Coordinates of C-alpha atoms in Angstrom, one line a residue:
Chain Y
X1208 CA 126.7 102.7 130.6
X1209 CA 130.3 102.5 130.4
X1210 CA 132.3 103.3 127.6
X1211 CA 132.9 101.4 124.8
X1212 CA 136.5 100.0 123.9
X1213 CA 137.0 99.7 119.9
X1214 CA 139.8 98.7 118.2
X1215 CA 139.8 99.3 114.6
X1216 CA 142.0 100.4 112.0
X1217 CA 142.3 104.2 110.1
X1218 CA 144.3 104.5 107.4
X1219 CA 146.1 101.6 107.4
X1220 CA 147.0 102.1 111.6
X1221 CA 145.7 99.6 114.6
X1222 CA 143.6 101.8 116.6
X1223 CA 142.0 101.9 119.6
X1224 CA 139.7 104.0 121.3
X1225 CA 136.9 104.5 123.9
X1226 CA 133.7 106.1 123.2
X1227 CA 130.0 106.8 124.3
X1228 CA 127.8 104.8 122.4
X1229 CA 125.7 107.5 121.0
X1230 CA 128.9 108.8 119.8
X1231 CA 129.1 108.9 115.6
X1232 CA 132.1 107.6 113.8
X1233 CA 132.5 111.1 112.9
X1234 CA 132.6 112.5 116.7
X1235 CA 135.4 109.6 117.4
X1236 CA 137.0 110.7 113.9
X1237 CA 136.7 114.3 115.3
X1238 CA 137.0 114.5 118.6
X1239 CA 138.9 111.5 120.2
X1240 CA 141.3 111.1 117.1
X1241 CA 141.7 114.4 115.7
X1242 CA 141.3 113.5 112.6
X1243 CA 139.0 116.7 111.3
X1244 CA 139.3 116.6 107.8
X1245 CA 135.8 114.7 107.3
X1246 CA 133.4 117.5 108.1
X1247 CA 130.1 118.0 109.8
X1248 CA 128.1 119.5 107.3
X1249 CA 123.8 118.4 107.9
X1250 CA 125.0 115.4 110.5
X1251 CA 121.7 113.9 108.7
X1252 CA 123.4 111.6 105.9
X1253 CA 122.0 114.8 103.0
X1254 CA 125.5 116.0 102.2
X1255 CA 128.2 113.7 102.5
X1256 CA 130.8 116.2 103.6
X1257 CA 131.9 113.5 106.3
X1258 CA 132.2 110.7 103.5
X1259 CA 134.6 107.7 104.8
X1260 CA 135.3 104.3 103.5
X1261 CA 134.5 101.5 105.5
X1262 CA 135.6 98.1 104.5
X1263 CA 135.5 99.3 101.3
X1264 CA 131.7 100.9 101.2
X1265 CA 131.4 104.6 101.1
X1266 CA 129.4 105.4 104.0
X1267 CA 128.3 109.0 105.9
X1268 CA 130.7 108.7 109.4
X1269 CA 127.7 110.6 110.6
X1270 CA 124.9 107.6 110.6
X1271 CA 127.2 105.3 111.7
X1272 CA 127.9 104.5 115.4
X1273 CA 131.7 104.8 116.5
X1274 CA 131.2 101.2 118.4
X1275 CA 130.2 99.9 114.7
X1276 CA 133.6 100.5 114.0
X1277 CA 135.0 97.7 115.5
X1278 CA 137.2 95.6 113.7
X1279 CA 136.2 97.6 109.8
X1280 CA 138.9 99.1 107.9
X1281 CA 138.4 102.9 108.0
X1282 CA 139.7 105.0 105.6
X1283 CA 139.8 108.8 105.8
X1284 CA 140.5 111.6 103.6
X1285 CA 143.8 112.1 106.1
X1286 CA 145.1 108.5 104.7
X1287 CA 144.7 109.5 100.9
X1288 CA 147.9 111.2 100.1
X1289 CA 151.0 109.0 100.7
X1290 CA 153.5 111.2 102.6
X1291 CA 153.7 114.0 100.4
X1292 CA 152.8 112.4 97.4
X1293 CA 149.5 113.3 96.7
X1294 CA 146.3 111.3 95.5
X1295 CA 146.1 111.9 91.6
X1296 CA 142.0 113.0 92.8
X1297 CA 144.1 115.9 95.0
X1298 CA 146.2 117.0 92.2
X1299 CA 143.3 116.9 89.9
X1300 CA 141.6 118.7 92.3
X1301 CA 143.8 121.5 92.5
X1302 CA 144.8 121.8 89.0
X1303 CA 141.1 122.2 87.8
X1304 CA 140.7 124.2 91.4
X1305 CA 137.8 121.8 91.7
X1306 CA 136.8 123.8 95.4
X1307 CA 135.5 127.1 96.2
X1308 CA 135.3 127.1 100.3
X1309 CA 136.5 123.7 100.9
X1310 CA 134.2 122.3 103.4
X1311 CA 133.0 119.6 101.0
X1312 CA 136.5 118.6 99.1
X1313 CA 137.4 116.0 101.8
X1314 CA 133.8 113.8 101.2
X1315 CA 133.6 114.9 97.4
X1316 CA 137.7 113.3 97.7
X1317 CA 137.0 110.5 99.3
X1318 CA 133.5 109.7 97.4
X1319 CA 135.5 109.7 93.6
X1320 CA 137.9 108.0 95.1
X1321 CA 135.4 105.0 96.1
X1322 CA 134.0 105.4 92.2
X1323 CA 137.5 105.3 90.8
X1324 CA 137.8 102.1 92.9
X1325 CA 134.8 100.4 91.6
X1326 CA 134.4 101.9 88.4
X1327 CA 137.9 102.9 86.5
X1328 CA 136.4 104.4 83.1
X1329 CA 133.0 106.5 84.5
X1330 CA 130.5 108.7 82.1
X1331 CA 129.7 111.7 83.1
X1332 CA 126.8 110.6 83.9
X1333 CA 127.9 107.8 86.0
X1334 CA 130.3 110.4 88.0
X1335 CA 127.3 112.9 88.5
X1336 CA 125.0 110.1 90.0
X1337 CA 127.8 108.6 92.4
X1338 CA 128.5 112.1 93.5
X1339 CA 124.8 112.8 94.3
X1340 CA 124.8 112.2 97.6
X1341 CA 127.6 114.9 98.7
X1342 CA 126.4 118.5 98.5
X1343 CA 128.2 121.7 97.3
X1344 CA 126.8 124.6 98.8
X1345 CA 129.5 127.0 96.4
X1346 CA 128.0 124.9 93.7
X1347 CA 131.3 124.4 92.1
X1348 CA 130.0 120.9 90.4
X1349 CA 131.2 121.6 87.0
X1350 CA 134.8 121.5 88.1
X1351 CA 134.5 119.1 90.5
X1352 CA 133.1 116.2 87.5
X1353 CA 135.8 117.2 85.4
X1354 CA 138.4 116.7 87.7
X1355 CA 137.4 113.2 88.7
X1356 CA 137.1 112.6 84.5
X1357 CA 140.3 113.9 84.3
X1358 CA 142.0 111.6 87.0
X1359 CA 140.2 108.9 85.5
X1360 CA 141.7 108.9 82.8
X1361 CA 144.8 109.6 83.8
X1362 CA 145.0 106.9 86.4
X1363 CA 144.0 104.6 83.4
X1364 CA 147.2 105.6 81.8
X1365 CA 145.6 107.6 79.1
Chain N
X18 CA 117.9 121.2 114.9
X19 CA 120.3 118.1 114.0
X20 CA 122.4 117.6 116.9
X21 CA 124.3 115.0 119.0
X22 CA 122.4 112.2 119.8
X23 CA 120.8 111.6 123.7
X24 CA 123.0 109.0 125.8
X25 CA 121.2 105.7 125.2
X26 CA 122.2 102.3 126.5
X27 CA 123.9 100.2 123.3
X28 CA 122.6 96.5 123.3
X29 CA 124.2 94.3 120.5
X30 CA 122.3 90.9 120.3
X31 CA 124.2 87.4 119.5
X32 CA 121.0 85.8 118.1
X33 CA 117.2 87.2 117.7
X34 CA 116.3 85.2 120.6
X35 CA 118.5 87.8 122.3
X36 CA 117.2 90.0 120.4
X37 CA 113.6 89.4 121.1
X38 CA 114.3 88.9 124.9
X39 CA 116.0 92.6 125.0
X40 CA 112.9 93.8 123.3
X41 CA 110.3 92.1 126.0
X42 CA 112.9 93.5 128.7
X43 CA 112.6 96.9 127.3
X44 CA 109.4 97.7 126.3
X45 CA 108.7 100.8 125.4
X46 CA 111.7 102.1 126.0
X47 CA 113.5 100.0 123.4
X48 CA 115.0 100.7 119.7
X49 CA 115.8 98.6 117.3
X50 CA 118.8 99.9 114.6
X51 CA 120.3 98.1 111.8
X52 CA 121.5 100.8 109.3
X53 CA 120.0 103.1 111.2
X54 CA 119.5 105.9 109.0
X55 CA 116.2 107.1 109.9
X56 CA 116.9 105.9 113.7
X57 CA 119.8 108.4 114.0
X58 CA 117.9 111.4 112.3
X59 CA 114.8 110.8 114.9
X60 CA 117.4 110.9 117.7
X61 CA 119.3 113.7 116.3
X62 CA 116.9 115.7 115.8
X63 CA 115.5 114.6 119.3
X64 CA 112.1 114.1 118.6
X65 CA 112.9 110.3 119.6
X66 CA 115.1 109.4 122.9
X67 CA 115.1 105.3 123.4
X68 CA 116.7 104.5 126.3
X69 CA 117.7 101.3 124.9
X70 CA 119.4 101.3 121.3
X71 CA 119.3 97.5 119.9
X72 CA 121.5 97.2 117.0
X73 CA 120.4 93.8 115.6
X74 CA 122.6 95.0 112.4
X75 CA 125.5 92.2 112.9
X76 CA 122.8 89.6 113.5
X77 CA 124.5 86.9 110.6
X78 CA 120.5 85.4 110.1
X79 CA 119.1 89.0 109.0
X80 CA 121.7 89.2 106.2
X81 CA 122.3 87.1 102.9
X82 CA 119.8 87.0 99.9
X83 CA 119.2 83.0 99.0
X84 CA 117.5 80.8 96.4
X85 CA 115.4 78.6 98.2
X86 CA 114.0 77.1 94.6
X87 CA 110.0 78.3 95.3
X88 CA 111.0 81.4 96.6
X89 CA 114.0 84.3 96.8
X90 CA 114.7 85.7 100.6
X91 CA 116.7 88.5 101.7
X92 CA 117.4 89.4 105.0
X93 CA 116.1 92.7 106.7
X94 CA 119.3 93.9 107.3
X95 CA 120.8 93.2 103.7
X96 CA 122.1 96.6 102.2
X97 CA 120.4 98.1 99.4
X98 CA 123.7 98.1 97.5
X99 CA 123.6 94.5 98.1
X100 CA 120.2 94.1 96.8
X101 CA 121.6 96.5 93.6
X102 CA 124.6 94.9 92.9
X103 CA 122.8 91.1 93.4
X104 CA 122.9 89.1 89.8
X105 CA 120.1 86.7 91.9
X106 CA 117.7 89.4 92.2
X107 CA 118.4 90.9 89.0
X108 CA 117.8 87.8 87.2
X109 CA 114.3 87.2 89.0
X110 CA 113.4 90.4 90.0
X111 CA 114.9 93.5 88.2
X112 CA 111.7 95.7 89.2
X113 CA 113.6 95.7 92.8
X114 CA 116.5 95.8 91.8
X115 CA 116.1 99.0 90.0
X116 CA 114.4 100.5 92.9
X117 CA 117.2 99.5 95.4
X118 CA 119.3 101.2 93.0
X119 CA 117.3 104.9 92.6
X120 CA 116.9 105.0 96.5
X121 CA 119.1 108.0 98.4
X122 CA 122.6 108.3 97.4
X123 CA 125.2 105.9 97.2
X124 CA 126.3 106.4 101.3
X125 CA 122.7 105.7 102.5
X126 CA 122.5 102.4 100.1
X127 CA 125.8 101.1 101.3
X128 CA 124.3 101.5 104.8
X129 CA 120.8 101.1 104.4
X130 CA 118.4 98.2 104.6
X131 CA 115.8 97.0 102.6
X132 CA 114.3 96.0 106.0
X133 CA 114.6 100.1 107.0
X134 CA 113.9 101.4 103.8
X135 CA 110.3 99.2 103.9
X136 CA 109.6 99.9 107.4
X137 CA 111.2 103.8 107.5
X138 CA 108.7 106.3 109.3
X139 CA 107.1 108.7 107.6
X140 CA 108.8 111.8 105.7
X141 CA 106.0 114.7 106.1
X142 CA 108.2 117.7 106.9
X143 CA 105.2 118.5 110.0
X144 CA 106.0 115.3 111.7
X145 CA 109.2 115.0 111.2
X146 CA 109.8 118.8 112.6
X147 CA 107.8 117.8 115.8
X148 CA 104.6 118.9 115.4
X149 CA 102.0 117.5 117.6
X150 CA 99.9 116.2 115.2
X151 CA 97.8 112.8 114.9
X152 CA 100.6 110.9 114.1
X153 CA 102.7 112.0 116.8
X154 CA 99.9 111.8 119.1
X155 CA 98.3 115.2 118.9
X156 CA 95.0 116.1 117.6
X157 CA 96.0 118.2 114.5
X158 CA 97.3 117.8 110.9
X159 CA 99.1 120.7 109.8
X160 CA 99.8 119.6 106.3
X161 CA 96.1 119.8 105.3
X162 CA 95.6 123.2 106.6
X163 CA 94.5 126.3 103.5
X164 CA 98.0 127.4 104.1
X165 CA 100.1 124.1 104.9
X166 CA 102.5 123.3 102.5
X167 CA 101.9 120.1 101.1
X168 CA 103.0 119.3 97.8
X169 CA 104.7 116.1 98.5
X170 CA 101.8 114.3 100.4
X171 CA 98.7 111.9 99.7
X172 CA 95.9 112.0 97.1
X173 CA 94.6 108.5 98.5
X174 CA 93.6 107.0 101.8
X175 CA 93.3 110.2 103.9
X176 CA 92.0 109.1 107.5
X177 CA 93.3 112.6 109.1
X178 CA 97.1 112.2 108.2
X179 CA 97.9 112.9 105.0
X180 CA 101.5 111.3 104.7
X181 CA 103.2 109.3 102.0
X182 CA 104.8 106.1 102.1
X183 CA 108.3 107.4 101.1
X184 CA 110.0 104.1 99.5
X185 CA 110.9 103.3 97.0
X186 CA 111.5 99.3 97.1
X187 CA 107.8 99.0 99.0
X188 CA 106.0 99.5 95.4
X189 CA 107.8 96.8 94.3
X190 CA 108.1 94.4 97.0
X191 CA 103.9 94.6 96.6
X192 CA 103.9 94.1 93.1
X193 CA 106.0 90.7 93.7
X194 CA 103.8 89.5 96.0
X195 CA 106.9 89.7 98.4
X196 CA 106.1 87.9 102.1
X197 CA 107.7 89.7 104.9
X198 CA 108.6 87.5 108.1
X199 CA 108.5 89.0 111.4
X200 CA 109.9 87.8 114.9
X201 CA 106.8 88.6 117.0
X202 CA 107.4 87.4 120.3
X203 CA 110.3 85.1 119.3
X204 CA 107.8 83.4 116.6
X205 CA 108.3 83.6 113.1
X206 CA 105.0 85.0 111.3
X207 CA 104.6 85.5 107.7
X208 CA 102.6 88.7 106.5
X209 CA 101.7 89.8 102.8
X210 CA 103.3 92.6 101.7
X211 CA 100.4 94.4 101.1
X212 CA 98.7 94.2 104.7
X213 CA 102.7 94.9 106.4
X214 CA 102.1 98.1 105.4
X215 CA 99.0 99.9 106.9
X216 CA 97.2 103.3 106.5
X217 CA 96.3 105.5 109.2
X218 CA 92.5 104.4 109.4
X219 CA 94.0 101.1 110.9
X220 CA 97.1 103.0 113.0
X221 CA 97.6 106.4 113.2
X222 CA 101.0 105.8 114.8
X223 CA 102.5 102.8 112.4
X224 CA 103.3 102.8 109.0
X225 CA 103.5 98.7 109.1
X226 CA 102.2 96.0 111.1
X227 CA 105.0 96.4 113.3
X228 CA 104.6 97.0 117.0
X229 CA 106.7 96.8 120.1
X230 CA 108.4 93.4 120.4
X231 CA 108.5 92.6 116.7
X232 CA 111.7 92.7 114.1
X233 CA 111.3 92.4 110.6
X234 CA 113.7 89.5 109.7
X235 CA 113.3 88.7 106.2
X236 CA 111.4 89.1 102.7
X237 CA 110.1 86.9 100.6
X238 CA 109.6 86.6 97.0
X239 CA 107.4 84.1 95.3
X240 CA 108.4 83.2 92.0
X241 CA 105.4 83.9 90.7
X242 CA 106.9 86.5 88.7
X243 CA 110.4 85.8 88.3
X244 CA 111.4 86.8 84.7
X245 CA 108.1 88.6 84.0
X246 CA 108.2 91.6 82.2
X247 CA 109.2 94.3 84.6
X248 CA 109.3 98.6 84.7
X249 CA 110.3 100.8 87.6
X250 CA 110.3 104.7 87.6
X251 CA 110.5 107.2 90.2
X252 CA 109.7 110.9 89.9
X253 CA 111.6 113.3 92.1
X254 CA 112.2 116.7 92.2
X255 CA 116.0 116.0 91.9
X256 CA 116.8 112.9 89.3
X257 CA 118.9 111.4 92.1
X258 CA 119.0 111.8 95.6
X259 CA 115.6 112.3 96.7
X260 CA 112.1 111.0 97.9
X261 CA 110.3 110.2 95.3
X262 CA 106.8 112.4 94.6
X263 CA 105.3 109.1 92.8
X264 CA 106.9 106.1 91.7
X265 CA 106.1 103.0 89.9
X266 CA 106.7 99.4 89.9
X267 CA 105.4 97.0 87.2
X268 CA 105.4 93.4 86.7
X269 CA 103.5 91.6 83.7
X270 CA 103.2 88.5 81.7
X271 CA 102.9 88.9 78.0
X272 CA 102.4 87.0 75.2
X273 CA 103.5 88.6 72.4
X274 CA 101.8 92.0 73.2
X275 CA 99.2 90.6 74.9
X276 CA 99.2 91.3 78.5
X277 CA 98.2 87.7 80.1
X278 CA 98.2 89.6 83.8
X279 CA 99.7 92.2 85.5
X280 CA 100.5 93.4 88.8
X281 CA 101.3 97.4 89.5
X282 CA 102.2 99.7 92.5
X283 CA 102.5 103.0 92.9
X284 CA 103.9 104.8 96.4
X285 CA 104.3 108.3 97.0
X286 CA 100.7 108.8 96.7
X287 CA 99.3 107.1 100.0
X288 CA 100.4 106.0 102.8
X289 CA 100.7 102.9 101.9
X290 CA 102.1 101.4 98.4
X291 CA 98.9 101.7 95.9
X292 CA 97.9 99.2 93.8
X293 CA 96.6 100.2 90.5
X294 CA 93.6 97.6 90.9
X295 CA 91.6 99.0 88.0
X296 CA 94.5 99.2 85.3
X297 CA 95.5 96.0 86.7
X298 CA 91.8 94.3 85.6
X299 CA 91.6 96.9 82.6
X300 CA 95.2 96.0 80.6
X301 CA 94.5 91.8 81.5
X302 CA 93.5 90.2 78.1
X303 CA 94.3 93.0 75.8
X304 CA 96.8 94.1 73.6
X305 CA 99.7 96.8 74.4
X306 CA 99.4 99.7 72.1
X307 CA 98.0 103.5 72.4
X308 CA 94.4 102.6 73.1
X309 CA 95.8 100.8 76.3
X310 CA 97.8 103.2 77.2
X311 CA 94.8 106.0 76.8
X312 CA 92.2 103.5 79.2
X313 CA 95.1 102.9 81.6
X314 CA 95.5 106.9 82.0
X315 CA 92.1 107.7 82.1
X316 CA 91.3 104.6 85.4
X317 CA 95.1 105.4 87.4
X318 CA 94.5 108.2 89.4
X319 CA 90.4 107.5 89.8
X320 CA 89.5 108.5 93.2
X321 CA 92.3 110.9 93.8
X322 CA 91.5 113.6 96.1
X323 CA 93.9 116.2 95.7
X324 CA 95.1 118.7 98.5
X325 CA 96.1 122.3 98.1
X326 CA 99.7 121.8 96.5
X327 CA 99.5 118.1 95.4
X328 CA 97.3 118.3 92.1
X329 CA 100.0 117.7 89.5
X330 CA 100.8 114.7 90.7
X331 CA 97.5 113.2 89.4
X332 CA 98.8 113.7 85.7
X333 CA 101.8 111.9 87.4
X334 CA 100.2 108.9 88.1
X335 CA 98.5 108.7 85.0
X336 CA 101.6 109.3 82.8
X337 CA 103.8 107.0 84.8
X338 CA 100.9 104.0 84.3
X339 CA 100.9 104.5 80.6
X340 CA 104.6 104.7 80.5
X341 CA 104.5 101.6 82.2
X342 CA 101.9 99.9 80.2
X343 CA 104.2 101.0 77.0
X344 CA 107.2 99.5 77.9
X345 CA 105.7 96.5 77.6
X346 CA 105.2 96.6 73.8

């Protein structure tokens, strides 16, 4: 069959692209955009290492067809800083040194981001349960809640 | 290994009728993917290589939930954070609501269906690795073997496989009474919740009624017990993110603390969603209180048959029906 044409948006920019329909929106991410900070960690939807927004829902790039694409808002972890002005999750991130090897920070970023967005004033509890779905294999969780408490609150203006 | 898919031809239908013609063109060979979590982990892990991928997902009649006065329907291809987030179904039915909610992690529900999560294949680690075993064709079960590692499979219904119905809205879906509607041939039918899904003394193969040529296209719910009295729990090795070893779904009618009747469901247990038929009959009449509770865990897990690993979760069962009988006090 012949390729797809798709024509979405990433970040904010009109895209286009052809792909293979058994390609993942992570492979296009990956290997037709160049876009490699969403990560292939299980490609099974277990860790959420390739966590992206589409149209606003947090989904795994890696269950998710590139032609599905079409016509969604995609939103990547390359698209959360604004220039140089980074995303109060980044310098959160960094100031608690919320990451060990790194693999996992771009879905763990991009996951509190979509809480943040939904949910402004989280528990604890609430941050632990969102973040289930993106795995850790450092195990640096501690940090990683406390940082996303931390923004939190700080985005709230507290 | 977890890999890139197989090339497979990508059909999106306009309408089920083009979906349904796709599916008699295909035979066989075809798919069919909505949020296609569990499709894309078969092909990955290419134990499953359709030549042609349906993706009815965008089909605008399989989404929506809807009041239509008698009865609530959702569309198979409605998200489960849909279903979570829906103040319709919480109203009516927060037993499924809940359970939408403790499915997976937030990813899969933003993706998944309540039409996949109902009508998902089994999760036994043998069949899903490939083995040739009964349900994949072969003449073997490797999880009831003296050494097979099997933990997480059934105490009930074992007809060679020994598998578990893995989700978590199924239980209660058959507690509601829920109606699921299939597209069999292009014709709507209407099947009970409780026959959709079938054990492997009727199909080996299936874990629902489904078979080549059909879609799941919607579920109903009776009012029957909209606003009952309601209690879901799932027990999982992790408190989030993971299958659930047993869970529970509850609906009842009180007066007072009277129970005036009672419908309950447990899955993780069989292959299909168990119905606790005996503490159904047992708590109807009588008064919530700790002599209830005691009868209700004495009849929950009668019959259970347990396998080499799986023994604890008889007391599972058992505690889980008279936590559920307790909340109702």
């Amino acid at each position: 069959m012949a390729k797809a044409h798709v024509t979405t948006t990433v970040n904010g920019d009109a895209v286009e692209f052809l792909c293979d329909a058994e390609q993942t929106l992570l492979d296009v991410l990956r290997d037709e955009l160049y876009l490699t900070g969403s990560k292939e960690g299980c490609a099974s939807g277990d860790c959420g290492a390739c966590s992206v927004i589409a149209d606003g829902r947090l989904v795994c790039a890696c269950l998710m067809l590139g032609v599905e694409a079409e016509g969604l808002a995609i939103e990547t972890i390359e698209g959360m800083a604004d220039g140089d002005q980074l995303h109060p999750l980044q310098t959160k991130f960094l100031e608690h040194a919320a990451l060990q090897c790194g693999v996992c920070t771009p879905g763990f970023l991009v996951a509190a981001k979509s809480l943040l967005e939904r949910n402004p004033d989280p528990t604890e509890i609430e941050v632990r349960y969102w973040l289930a779905g993106n795995l850790c294999r450092c195990t640096g969780y501690d940090k990683i809640v406390r940082a996303v408490l931390d923004t939190a609150e700080e985005m709230r203006g507290g | 290994m977890t890999d890139y898919m197989h090339a497979f031809d990508l059909y999106v239908p306009a309408s089920l009728e083009d979906a349904a013609r796709l599916l008699d063109e295909h035979g066989t060979n075809a798919w069919i993917v909505a949020g296609g979590k569990d499709s894309f982990d078969w092909f990955k892990d290419r134990h499953r290589q359709p030549q042609a991928v349906i993706d009815i997902s965008g089909l605008e009649e399989l989404h929506g939930i809807r009041d239509h006065g008698g009865h609530i329907s959702i569309g198979a291809a409605t998200t489960l954070t849909e279903i979570e987030e829906s103040e319709l179904l919480r109203e009516h039915f927060p037993v499924l609501t809940q359970a939408a909610a403790q499915v997976a992690s937030p990813q899969i529900r933003n993706a998944g269906t309540i039409g996949g999560n109902v009508s998902q294949d089994a999760r036994c680690t043998y069949y899903r690795d490939g083995f040739p075993c009964y349900r994949a064709g072969g003449d073997a079960c490797y999880a009831n073997t003296p050494t097979a590692m099997n933990r997480e499979h059934a105490l009930f219904g074992v007809s060679r496989c020994v598998a578990v119905t893995p989700s978590d809205t199924a239980p209660a879906l058959v507690a509601l009474e829920a109606e699921m509607v299939i597209s069999r041939n292009g014709v709507l039918q209407t099947v009970p919740s409780e026959a959709y899904f079938v054990g492997p003394d009727i199909d080996i193969t299936r874990m629902t009624v489904l078979k080549e040529g059909d879609i799941l296209v919607a579920v109903h719910i009776p009012k029957t017990w909209a606003g009952a009295r309601s209690y879901f729990e799932k027990i999982a090795d992790r408190q989030t993110w993971d299958f659930a070893l047993v869970n529970i779904a509850l609906v009842a009618k009180t007066e007072g603390t009277q129970v005036v009747a009672a419908r309950i469901a447990c899955g993780g247990v069989q292959c299909t969603p168990r119905r606790l038929a005996e503490v159904e009959d047992l708590v109807q009449g009588e008064t919530v209180g700790p002599d209830l509770e005691t009868l209700a865990r004495r009849v929950a897990a009668r019959g259970a048959k347990a396998l080499n690993y799986n023994q604890f979760k008889i007391p599972l069962i058992e505690n889980l029906a008279a936590r559920a009988i307790r909340s109702l006090a």
